[in-house]
Short mmCIF file of C-alpha atoms and ligand atoms in Angstrom, two decimals:
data_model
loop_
_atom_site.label_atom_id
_atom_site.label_comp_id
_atom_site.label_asym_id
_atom_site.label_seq_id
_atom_site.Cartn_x
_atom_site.Cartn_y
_atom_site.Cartn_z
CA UNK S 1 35.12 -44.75 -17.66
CA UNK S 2 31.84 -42.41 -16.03
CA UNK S 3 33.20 -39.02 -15.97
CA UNK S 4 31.51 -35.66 -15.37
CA UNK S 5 31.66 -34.90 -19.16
CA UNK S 6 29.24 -37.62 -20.12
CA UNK S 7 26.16 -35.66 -20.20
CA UNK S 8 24.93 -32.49 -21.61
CA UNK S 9 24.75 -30.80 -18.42
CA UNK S 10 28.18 -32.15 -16.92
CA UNK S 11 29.43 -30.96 -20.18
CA UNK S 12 28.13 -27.66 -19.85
CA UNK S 13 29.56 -27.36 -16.05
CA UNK S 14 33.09 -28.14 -17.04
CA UNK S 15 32.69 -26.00 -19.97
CA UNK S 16 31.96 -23.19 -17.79
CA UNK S 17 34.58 -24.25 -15.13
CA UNK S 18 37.62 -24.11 -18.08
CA UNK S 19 36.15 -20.43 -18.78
CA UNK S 20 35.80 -19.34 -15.30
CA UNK S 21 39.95 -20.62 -14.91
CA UNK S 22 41.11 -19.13 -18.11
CA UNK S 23 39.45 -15.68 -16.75
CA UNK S 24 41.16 -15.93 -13.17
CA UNK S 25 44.41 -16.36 -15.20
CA UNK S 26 43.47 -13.43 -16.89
CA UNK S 27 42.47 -11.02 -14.52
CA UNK S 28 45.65 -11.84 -12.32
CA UNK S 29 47.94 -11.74 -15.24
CA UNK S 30 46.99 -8.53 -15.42
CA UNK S 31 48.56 -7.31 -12.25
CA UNK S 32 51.94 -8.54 -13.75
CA UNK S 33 52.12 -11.64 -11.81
CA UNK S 34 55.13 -13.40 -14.16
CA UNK S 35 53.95 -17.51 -12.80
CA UNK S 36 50.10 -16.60 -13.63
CA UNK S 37 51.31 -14.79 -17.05
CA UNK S 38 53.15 -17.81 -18.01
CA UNK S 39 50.09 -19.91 -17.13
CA UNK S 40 48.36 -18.66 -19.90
CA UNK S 41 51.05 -19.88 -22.31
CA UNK S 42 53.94 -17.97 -24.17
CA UNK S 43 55.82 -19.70 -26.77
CA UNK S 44 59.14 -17.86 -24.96
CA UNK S 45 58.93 -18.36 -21.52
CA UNK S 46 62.36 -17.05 -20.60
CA UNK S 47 61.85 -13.52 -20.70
CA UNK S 48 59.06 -14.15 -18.13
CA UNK S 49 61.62 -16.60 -16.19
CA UNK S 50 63.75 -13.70 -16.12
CA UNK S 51 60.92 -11.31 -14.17
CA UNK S 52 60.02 -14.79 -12.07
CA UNK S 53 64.42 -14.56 -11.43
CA UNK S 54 63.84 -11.30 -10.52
CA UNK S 55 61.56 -11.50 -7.64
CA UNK S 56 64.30 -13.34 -5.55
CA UNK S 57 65.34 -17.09 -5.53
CA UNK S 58 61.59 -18.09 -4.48
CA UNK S 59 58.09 -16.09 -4.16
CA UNK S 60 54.49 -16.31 -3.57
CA UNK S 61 52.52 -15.73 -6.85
CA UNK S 62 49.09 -14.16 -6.72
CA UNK S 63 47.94 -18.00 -7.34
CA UNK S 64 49.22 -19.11 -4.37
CA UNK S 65 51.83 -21.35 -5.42
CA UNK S 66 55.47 -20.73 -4.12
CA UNK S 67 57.65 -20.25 -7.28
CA UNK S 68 61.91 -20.70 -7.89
CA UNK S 69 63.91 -20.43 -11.33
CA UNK S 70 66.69 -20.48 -8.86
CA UNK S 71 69.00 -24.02 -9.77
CA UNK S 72 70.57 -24.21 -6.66
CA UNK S 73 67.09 -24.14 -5.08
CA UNK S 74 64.95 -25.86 -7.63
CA UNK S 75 67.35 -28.92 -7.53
CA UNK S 76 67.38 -28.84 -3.39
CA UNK S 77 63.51 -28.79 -3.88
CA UNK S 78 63.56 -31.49 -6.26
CA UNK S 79 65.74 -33.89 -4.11
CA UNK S 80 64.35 -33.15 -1.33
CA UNK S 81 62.77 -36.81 -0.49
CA UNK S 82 62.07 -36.11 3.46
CA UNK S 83 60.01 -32.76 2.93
CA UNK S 84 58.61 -32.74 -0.33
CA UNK S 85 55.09 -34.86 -2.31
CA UNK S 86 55.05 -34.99 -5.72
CA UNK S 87 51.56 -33.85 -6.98
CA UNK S 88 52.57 -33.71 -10.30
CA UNK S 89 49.33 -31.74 -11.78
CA UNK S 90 49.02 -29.18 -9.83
CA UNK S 91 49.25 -25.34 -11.57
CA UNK S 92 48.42 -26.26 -14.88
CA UNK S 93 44.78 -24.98 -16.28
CA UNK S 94 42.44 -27.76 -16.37
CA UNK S 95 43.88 -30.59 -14.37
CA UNK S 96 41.65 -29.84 -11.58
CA UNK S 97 38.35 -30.88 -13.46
CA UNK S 98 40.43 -34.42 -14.17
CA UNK S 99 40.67 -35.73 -11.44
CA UNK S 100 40.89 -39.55 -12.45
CA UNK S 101 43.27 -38.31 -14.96
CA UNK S 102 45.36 -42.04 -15.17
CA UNK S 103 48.86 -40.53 -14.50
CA UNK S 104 47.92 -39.49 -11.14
CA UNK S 105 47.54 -42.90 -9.98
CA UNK S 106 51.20 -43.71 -11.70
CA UNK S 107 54.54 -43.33 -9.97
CA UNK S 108 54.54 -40.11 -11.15
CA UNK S 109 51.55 -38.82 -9.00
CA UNK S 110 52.44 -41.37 -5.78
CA UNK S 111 55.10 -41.17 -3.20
CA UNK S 112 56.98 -43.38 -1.19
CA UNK S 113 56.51 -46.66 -0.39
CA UNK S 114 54.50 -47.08 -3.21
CA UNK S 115 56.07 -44.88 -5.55
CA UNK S 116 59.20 -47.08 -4.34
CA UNK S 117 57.38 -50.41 -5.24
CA UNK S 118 56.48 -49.23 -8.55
CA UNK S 119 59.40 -48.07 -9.56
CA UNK S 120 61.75 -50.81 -8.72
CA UNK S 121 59.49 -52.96 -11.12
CA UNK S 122 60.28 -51.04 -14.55
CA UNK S 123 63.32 -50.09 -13.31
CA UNK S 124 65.25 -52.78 -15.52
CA UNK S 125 63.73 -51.87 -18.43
CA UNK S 126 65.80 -48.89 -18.81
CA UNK S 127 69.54 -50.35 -17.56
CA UNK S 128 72.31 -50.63 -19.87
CA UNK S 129 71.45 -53.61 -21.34
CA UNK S 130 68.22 -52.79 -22.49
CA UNK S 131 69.57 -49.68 -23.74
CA UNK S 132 71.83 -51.06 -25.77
CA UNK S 133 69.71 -53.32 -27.15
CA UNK S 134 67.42 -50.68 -28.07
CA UNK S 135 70.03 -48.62 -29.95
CA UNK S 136 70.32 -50.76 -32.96
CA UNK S 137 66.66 -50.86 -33.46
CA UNK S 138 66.34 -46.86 -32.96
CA UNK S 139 69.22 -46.20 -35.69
CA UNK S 140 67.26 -48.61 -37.90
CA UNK S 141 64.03 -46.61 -37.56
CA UNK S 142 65.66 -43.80 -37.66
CA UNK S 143 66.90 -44.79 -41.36
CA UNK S 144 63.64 -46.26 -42.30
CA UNK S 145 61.98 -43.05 -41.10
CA UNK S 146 63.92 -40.73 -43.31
CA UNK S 147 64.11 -43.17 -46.14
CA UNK S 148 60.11 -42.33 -46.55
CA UNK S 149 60.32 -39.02 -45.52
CA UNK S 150 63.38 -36.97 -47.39
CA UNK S 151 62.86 -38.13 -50.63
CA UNK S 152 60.43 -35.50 -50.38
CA UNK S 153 61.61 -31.53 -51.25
CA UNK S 154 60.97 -31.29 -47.92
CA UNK S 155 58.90 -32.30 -45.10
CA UNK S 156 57.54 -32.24 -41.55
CA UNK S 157 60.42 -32.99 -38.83
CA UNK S 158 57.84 -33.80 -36.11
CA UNK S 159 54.88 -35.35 -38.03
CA UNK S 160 57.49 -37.39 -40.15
CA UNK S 161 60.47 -38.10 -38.12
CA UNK S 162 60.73 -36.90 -34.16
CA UNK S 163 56.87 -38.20 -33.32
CA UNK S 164 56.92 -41.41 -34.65
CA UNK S 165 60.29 -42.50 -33.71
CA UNK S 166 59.65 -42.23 -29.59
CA UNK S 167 56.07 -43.38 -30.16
CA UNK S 168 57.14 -46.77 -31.68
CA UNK S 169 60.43 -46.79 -29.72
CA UNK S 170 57.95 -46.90 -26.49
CA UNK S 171 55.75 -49.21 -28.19
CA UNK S 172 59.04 -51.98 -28.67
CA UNK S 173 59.49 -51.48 -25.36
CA UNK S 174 56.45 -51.84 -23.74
CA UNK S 175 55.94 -55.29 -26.31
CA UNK S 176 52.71 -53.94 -28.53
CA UNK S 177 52.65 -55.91 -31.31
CA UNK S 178 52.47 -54.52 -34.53
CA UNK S 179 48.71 -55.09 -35.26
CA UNK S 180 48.21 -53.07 -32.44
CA UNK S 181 50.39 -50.15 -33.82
CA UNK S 182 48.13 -47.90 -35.67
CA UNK S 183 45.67 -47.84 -32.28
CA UNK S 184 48.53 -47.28 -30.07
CA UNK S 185 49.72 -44.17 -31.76
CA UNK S 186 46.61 -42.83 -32.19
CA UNK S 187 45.37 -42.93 -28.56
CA UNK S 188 49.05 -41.70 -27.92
CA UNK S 189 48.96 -38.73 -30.28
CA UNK S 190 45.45 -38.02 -28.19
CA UNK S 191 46.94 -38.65 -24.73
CA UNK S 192 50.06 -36.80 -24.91
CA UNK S 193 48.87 -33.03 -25.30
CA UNK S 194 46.95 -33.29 -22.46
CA UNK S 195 50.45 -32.89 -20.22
CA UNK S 196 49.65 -28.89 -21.62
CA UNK S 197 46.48 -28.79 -19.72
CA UNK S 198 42.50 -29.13 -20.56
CA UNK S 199 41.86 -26.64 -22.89
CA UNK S 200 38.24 -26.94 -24.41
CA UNK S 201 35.50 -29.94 -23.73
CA UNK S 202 36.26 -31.15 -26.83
CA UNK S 203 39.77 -31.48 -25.94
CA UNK S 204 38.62 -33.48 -22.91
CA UNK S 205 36.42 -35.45 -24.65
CA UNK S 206 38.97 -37.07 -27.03
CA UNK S 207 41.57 -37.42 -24.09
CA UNK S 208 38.90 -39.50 -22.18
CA UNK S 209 37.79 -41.36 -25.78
CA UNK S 210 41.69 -42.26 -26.04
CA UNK S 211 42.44 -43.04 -22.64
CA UNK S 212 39.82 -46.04 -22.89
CA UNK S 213 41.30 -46.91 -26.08
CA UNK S 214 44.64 -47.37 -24.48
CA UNK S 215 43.35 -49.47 -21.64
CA UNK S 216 41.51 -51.58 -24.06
CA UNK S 217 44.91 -51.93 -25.92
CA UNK S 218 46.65 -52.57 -22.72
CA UNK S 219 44.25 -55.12 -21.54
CA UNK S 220 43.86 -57.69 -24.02
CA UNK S 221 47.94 -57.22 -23.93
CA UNK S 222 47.99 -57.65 -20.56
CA UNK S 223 45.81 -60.95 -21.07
CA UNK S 224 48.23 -62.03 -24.06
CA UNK S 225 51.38 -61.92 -21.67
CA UNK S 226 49.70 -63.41 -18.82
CA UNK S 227 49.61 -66.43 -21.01
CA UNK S 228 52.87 -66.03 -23.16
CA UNK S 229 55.27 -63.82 -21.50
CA UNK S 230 57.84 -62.05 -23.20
CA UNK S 231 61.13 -60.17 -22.52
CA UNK S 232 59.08 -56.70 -22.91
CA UNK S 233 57.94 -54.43 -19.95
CA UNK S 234 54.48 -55.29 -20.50
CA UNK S 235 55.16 -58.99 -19.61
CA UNK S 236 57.39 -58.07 -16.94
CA UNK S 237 54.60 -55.71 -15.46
CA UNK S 238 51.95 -58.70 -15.47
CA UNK S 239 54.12 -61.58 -13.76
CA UNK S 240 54.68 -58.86 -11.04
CA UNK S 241 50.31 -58.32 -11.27
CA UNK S 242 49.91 -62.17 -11.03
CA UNK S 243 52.53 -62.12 -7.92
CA UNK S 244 50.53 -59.59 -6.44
CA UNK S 245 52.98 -56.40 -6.69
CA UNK S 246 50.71 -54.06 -8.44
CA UNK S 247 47.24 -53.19 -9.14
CA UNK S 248 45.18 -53.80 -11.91
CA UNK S 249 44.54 -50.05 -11.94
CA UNK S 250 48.40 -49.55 -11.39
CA UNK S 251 49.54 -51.53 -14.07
CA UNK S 252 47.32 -49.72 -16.56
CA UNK S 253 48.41 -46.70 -15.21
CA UNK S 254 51.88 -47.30 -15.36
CA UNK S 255 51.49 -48.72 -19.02
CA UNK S 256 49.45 -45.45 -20.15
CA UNK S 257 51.98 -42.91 -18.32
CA UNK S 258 55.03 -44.85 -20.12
CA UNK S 259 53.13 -43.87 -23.32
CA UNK S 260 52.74 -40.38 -22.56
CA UNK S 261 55.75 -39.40 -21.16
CA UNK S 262 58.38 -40.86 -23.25
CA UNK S 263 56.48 -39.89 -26.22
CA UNK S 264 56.01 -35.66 -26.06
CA UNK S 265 58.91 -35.26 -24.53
CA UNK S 266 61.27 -37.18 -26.67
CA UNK S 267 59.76 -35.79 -29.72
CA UNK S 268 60.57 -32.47 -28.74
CA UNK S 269 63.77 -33.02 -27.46
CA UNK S 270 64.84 -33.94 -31.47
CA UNK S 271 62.99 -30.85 -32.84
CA UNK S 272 64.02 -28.48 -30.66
CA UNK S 273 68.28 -29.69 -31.48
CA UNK S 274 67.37 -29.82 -34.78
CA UNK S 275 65.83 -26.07 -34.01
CA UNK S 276 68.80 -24.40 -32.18
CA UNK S 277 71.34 -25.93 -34.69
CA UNK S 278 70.09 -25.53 -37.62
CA UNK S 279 69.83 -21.67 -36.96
CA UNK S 280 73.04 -21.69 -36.57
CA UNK S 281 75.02 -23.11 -38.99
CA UNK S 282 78.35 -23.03 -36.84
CA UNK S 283 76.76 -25.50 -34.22
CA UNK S 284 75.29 -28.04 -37.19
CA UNK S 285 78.64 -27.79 -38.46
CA UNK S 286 80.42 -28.53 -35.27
CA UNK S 287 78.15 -31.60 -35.04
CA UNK S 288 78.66 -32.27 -39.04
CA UNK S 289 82.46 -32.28 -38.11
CA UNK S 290 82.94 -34.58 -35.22
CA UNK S 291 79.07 -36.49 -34.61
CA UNK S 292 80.83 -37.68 -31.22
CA UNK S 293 79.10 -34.06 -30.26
CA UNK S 294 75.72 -35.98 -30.14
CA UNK S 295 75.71 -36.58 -26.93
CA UNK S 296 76.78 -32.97 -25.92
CA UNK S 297 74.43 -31.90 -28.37
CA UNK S 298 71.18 -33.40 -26.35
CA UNK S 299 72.53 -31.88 -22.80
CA UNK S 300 72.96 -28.46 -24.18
CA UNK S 301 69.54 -28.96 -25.69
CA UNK S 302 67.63 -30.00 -22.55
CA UNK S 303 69.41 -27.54 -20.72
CA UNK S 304 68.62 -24.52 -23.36
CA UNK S 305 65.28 -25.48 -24.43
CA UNK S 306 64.44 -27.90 -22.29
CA UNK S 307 61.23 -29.92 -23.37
CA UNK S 308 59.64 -30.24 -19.53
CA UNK S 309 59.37 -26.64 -17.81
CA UNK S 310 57.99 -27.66 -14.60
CA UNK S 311 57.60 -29.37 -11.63
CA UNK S 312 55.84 -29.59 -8.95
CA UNK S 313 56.11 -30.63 -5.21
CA UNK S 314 54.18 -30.14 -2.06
CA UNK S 315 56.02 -29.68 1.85
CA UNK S 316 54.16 -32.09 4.18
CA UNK S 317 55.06 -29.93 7.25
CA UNK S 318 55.59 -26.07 7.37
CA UNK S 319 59.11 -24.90 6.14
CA UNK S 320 61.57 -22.52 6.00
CA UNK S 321 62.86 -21.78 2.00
CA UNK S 322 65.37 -18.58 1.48
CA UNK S 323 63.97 -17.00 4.40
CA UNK S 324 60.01 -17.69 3.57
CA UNK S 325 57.49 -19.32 5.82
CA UNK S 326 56.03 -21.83 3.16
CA UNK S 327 53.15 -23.67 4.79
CA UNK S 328 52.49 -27.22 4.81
CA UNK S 329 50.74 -28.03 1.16
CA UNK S 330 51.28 -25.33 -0.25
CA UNK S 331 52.64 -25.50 -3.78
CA UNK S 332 56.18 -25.39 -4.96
CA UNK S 333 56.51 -24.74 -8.22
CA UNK S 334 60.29 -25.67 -9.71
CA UNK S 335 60.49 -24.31 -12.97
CA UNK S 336 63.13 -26.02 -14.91
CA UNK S 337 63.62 -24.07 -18.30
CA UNK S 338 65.03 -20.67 -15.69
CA UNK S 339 66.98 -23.03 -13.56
CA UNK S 340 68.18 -24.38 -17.11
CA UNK S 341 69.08 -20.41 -17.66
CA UNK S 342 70.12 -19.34 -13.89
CA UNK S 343 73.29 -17.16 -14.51
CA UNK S 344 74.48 -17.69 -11.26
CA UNK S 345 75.35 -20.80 -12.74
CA UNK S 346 75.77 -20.57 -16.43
CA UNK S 347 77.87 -18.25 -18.17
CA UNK S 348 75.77 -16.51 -21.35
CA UNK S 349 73.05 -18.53 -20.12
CA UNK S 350 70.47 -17.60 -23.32
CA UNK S 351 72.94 -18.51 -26.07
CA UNK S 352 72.97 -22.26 -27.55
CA UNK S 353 77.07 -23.91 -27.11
CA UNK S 354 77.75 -27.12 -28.16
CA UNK S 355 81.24 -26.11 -27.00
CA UNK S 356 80.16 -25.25 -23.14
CA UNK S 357 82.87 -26.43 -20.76
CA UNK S 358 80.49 -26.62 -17.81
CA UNK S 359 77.44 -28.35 -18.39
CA UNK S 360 76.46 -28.57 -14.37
CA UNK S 361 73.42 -30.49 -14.48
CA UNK S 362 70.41 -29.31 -15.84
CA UNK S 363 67.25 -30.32 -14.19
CA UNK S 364 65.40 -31.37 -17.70
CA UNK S 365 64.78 -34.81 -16.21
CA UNK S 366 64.30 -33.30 -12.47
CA UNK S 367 65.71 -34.81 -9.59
CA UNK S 368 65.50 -37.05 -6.23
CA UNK S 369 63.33 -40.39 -6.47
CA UNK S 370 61.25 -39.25 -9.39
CA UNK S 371 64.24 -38.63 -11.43
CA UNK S 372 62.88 -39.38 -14.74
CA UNK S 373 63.01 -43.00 -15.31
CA UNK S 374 63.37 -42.87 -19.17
CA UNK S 375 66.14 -40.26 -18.99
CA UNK S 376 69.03 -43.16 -20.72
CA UNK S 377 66.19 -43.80 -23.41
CA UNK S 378 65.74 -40.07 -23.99
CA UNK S 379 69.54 -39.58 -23.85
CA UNK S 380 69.71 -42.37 -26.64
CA UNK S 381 66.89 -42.20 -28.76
CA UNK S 382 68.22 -38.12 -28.97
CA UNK S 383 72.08 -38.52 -29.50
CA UNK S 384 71.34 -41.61 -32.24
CA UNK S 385 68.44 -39.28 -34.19
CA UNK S 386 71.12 -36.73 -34.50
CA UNK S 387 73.81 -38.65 -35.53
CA UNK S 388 71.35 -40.02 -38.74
CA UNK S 389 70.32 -36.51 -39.40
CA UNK S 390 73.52 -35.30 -39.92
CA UNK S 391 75.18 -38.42 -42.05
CA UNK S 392 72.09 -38.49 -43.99
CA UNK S 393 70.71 -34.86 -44.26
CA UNK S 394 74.30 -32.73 -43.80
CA UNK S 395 72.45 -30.27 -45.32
CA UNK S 396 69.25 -30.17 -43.46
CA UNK S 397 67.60 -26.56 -42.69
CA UNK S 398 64.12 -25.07 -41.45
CA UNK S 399 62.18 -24.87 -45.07
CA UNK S 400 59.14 -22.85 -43.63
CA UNK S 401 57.03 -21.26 -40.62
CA UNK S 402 58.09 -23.11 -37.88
CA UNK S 403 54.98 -23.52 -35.15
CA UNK S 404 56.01 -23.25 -31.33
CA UNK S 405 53.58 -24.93 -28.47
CA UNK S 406 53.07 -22.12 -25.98
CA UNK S 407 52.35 -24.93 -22.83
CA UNK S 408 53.58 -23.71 -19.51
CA UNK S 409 54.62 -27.18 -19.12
CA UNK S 410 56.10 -28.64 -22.64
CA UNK S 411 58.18 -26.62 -24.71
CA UNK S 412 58.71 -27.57 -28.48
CA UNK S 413 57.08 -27.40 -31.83
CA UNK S 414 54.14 -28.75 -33.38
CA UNK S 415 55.51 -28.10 -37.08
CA UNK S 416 58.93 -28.29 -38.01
CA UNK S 417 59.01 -28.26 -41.87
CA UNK S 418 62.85 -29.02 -43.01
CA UNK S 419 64.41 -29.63 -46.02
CA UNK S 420 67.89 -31.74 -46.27
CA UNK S 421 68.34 -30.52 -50.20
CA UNK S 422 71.50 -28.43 -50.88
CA UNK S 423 70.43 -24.39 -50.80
C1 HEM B 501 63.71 -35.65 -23.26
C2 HEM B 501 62.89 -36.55 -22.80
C3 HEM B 501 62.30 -36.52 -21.41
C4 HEM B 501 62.20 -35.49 -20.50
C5 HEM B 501 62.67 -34.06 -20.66
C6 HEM B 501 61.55 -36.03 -19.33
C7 HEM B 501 61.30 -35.31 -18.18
C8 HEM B 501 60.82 -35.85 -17.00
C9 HEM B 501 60.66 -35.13 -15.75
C10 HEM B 501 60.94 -33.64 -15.55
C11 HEM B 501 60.20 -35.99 -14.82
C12 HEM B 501 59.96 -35.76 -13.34
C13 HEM B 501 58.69 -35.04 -12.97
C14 HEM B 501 58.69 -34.69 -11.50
O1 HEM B 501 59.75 -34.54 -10.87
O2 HEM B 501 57.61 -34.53 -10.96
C15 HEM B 501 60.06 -37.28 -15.49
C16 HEM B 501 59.62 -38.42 -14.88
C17 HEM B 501 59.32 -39.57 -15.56
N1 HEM B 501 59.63 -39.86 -16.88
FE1 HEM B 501 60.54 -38.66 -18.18
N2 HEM B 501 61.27 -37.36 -19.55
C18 HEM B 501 61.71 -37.70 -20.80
C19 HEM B 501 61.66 -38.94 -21.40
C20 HEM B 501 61.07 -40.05 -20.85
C21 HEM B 501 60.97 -41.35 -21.47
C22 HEM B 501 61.56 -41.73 -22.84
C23 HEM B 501 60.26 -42.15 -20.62
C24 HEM B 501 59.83 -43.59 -20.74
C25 HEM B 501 59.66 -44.27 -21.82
C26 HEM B 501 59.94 -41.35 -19.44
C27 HEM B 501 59.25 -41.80 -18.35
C28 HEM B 501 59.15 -41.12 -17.16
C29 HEM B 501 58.51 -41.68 -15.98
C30 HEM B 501 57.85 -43.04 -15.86
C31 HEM B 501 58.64 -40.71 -14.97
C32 HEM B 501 58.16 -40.81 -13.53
C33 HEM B 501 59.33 -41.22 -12.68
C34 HEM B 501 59.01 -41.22 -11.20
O3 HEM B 501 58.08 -40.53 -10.77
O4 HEM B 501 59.71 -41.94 -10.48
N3 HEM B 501 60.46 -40.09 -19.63
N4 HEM B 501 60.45 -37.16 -16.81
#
């Protein structure tokens, strides 16, 4: 793949391009503009969503972009299919200099019909069935993850347990064999952080280095399931290439986007349960007590910390929002972790209750037609991780500095050491 960071000079330019972004984040951060402030990255965000709350149930920031933490108005946005684009990239630093980053050709980045056509294809892959099928294989990793990792003193929940789990989870059901494992999580592990945004050349470099490694993997898997299909999404993909229902270009696309979003995200949505409960003990307990709570347990965690914090859509015609003029493509910025907190419609909205009577829904996995598609594989992969943590590792606790990813996009950690020995 050519891109503008191939050469010395191109290198240079985008180099300078990343600085000259970083420094208009700055300068208008300065001025106390909460969005632009939580562009630069704060491993909180919600006291800033509580300034953003502040400024009335949508504004303009000095960026441009129109910006709610309102819930009733950040899910109207979201489901919104007659007024509303998705441009999914928009707002975050670095995007702009990418701008044959893959997921932007995926049903993420595309709207109706042919966000439609896509979807309709993978839909299956995620229905009960599959799901169920899945389970038993997740509970098994899950066991054969911990049975490595906590005979240790103590060890790494992300490195060790909540990354790989999603990352091979995606790779059953996508159908990459296991020769193909190592490479797959590699690229992945390379891929995913780049949801945060661009944030040095070097960063870039790798993303683009991995991105071609994926679509190397995908291809010659593609070209295996042409021949011998299979009951994976993969093979299901191609038959619908050969029929002439995607792309070439679309069905890598799709195949790389699978990878990235149902990897990141899942991974934090384990740490940051195991987070919130483990500090404190009355929730683990809870849990410890009756694991039917799982379940609960991963809504109140997308809702308190949830791991996506925004979204983005774009009005195709001028508008009217809470009494604003909002122009035709402009951008709307929905951020999801202060909806997640809006106290118009949660009571104590900051504290963490596995016990919370209303759990209206939380727009974690958004809303409308790009309703995240993984959202049952989330919901399981999450609810069976914690019911295995807490038959196996009842005693399981944060054993040292924990390290947060301040993303305006992702929130969760990057290091999570825990121990499950008795204190
Ligand atoms: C806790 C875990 C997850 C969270 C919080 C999450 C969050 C989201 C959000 C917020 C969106 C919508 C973005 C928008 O409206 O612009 C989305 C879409 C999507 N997610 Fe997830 N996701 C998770 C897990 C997964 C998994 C496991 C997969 C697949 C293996 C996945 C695949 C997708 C895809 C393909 C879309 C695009 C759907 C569309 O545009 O129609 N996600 N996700």
């Amino acid at each position: 793949m050519a891109t503008l960071m191939d050469s010395k000079s191109a290198g240079f330019a985008f180099s300078a391009k990343l600085g000259a972004t970083r420094a208009i984040l700055r300068a208008f951060g300065l001025f106390g503009d909460p969005f632009t402030r939580l562009l630069q990255g704060r491993t909180d965000p919600y006291p800033l969503y509580e300034k953003v709350r502040r400024r009335g149930p949508i504004h303009r920031s000095h960026l441009g972009s129109w910006v709610t933490g309102s819930h009733e108005l950040g899910s109207r946005i979201l489901r919104d299919r007659t007024l509303f684009l998705n441009r999914t990239q928009g707002g975050v630093p670095g995007h702009e200099m990418m701008a044959d980053i893959p997921w932007n050709s995926s049903i993420l980045g595309l709207d109706p019909p042919d966000h439609t056509r896509l979807r309709r294809l993978a839909q299956p892959a995620f229905g009960p069935r599959m799901i169920s099928k899945y389970r038993i294989q997740v509970e098994k990793l899950c066991h054969h993850l911990l049975d490595q990792a906590a005979t240790r003193d103590s060890f790494d929940l992300i490195e060790d347990f909540a990354g790989p789990l999603p990352l091979l989870v995606i790779g059953e059901l996508l159908g990459v064999p296991e020769q193909y494992h190592e490479r797959f999580i590699r690229a992945g592990r390379k891929v995913g952080p780049v949801i945060d945004g661009v944030k040095s050349l070097k960063m870039a470099r790798e993303f683009r280095a991995a991105v071609d490694d994926l679509d190397e993997v995908f291809t010659e898997l593609i070209a295996l399931r042409a021949e011998d299909p299979g009951d994976d999404l993969i093979s299901r993909l191609t038959t619908a290439h050969g029929d002439g229902k995607l792309t070439t270009e679309e069905l890598l696309a799709f195949c790389t986007v699978l990878a990235v979003t149902g990897f990141e995200t899942t991974t934090n949505l384990i740490g940051n349960a195991v987070l919130a409960m483990t500090g404190d003990r009355t929730q683990w307990n809870l849990l410890l007590d009756d694991p039917d709570l799982a379940p609960r347990a991963v809504e109140e965690t997308l809702r308190h910390d949830s791991p996506a914090l925004q979204a983005q859509r774009v009005p195709h015609q001028d508008i009217a929002l809470a009494g604003h003029h909002i122009r035709a493509d402009s951008s709307v910025v929905v951020l999801i972790g202060a909806a997640n907190r809006d106290p118009e419609v949660y009571d104590d909205p900051d504290r963490f209750d596995l016990t919370r009577e209303n759990p209206a829904e939380h727009l974690s996995f958004s809303g409308g037609i790009h309703y995240c598609i993984g959202a049952p594989l989330a919901r399981m992969e999450g609810e069976t991780a914690l019911r295995v943590l807490a038959q196996r590792l009842p005693d399981l606790r944060v054993a040292g500095p924990v390290r947060r990813r301040s993303s305006p996009v992702i929130s969760g950690c990057t290091r999570l050491p825990v121990t499950g020995k008795a204190a």
